[in-house]
Amino acid sequence: MLSSIVRALPRLNISGSYLTVQSARTFFTPAHFGIDSFKNYASNIERDQGKNASSLKVTIEEAVSKPDGKIFTEDLKTLLYLSKSDSDLDLLVNAIRKYQKQESTAIFGFNFETPLIRLLYSLNKTDRALALFLDENDSVLKRFYTAGTILMNKLLEEKRYEDSIKVVNKMINKFKQDKKSDPNSRLRTMDITNLATEALLGINNADALSHAKKMLIDFKELNLEIHDNAYIKLILLAHNQNQIDFAYELTSLIKNKNQNIINNLKFLSLIRLDRIDDAIQIAEDTNKIVLERGIENRLFFKETLAVLVDLAGKLEGEKKDRVQDLVTTIKQEKKLIDLSLNDYALRLREDRKQNQQNQQRQQGQPMDRQRQQNQRDQQRQQGQQSRQRQNRTQREENSRED
């Protein structure tokens, strides 16, 4: 009986009506990686020093061509911000190569790798950035962890999932080498795991899931922190490849999400595992959750409701009544989350808090004075941090260390 019910329930296929990747991926905006700040600073350089661009390029061309020519740090910085054409980029890359070989670079060396990738990102020169990154014989990108992460984001914007995996594979292999020489080496970012799993979800086939399992082992061996949203994307991928046992196991690794999020993921897996009773119980438990004050008590994803509706039409007796009660409560008490699971996994990171506040204002929800004060304090702190980040970017002192 239960097996026949499960076979008749909707499958969570990415090409079906329940999970979809048709919406634009937006988990990381360009601003998250300093692209907007880079463009703003480049505009300032263009305004202040653009009139001297031609003479600067001639000076650097001569320095590159002469064996004893000297590339100065400030000149190279200015050239980077003024570069636009392919010929500008040729000169810039050759100048960086020579700069890196200068004896004084050990003292005055500036990290041109990350600004270079930001430049290519802003100019939409993705192929050139990828070629530089993957070229094993080119030393332009010596320190490339931050540069690689930025490049992955650009590739994902362009839905170049396979190329994005090439980039993360090179980063993982390089980090393995670094760990051998320095076991205390660490990568202090979860961006890599988020971007890598997004690429795998975009590829969405059996090979992608196999690669995901290997990558999880690498992440753990290298002590890379894995973001909860990365696990969610892998759960969706496992569902799409009908490896439900693996999807269900992954739910136990999510640590920092509200319990209702975890319960939704468990519910969808339990249904596919023919564990109808357990699934109904966890849905009922989810229905009892009360989120923090000031936030609407939206508890269920669209996919969960769709499965519950189908389930109610196929069950009989007391179980049917329980499921039907859940469906009615979710609809009448507005407990439906206004996102699909896929959109939740890829939603815009930077704007989460602001979007929540805007939604509350639009809905006229009251907030107590302490909560309002906390939000004002948070906004002031975020404003200070934003100004500090902008200043660091303008000096091109990267906020992320390789």
PDB file of C-alpha atoms in Angstrom, residues 27-28 145-146 148-150 186-198 219 223-231 400-401:
ATOM      1  CA  PHE A  27      23.777  33.452  -4.019  1.00  0.00           C
ATOM      2  CA  PHE A  28      26.816  35.718  -4.418  1.00  0.00           C
ATOM      3  CA  TYR A 145      42.709  31.066  -3.918  1.00  0.00           C
ATOM      4  CA  THR A 146      40.831  34.363  -3.731  1.00  0.00           C
ATOM      5  CA  GLY A 148      39.906  31.438  -8.172  1.00  0.00           C
ATOM      6  CA  THR A 149      36.866  31.964  -5.983  1.00  0.00           C
ATOM      7  CA  ILE A 150      36.050  35.214  -7.791  1.00  0.00           C
ATOM      8  CA  ARG A 186      43.919  26.874   6.220  1.00  0.00           C
ATOM      9  CA  LEU A 187      41.490  28.428   3.788  1.00  0.00           C
ATOM     10  CA  ARG A 188      39.332  30.840   5.740  1.00  0.00           C
ATOM     11  CA  THR A 189      36.318  30.941   3.477  1.00  0.00           C
ATOM     12  CA  MET A 190      33.149  28.938   2.928  1.00  0.00           C
ATOM     13  CA  ASP A 191      32.662  30.585  -0.465  1.00  0.00           C
ATOM     14  CA  ILE A 192      34.508  27.744  -2.195  1.00  0.00           C
ATOM     15  CA  THR A 193      32.148  25.069  -0.893  1.00  0.00           C
ATOM     16  CA  ASN A 194      29.094  27.139  -1.792  1.00  0.00           C
ATOM     17  CA  LEU A 195      30.273  27.825  -5.325  1.00  0.00           C
ATOM     18  CA  ALA A 196      31.489  24.275  -5.946  1.00  0.00           C
ATOM     19  CA  THR A 197      28.186  22.713  -4.895  1.00  0.00           C
ATOM     20  CA  GLU A 198      26.277  25.255  -6.976  1.00  0.00           C
ATOM     21  CA  PHE A 219      36.754  19.260   2.061  1.00  0.00           C
ATOM     22  CA  ASN A 223      39.482  21.003   7.103  1.00  0.00           C
ATOM     23  CA  LEU A 224      37.461  23.291   4.829  1.00  0.00           C
ATOM     24  CA  GLU A 225      34.348  24.573   6.552  1.00  0.00           C
ATOM     25  CA  ILE A 226      31.244  23.564   4.621  1.00  0.00           C
ATOM     26  CA  HIS A 227      28.346  26.000   4.545  1.00  0.00           C
ATOM     27  CA  ASP A 228      24.883  24.665   5.316  1.00  0.00           C
ATOM     28  CA  ASN A 229      23.612  25.914   1.960  1.00  0.00           C
ATOM     29  CA  ALA A 230      26.249  23.746   0.290  1.00  0.00           C
ATOM     30  CA  TYR A 231      24.729  20.698   1.994  1.00  0.00           C
ATOM     31  CA  ARG A 400      40.759  37.811   1.951  1.00  0.00           C
ATOM     32  CA  GLU A 401      44.185  36.265   2.358  1.00  0.00           C
TER      33      GLU A 401
END
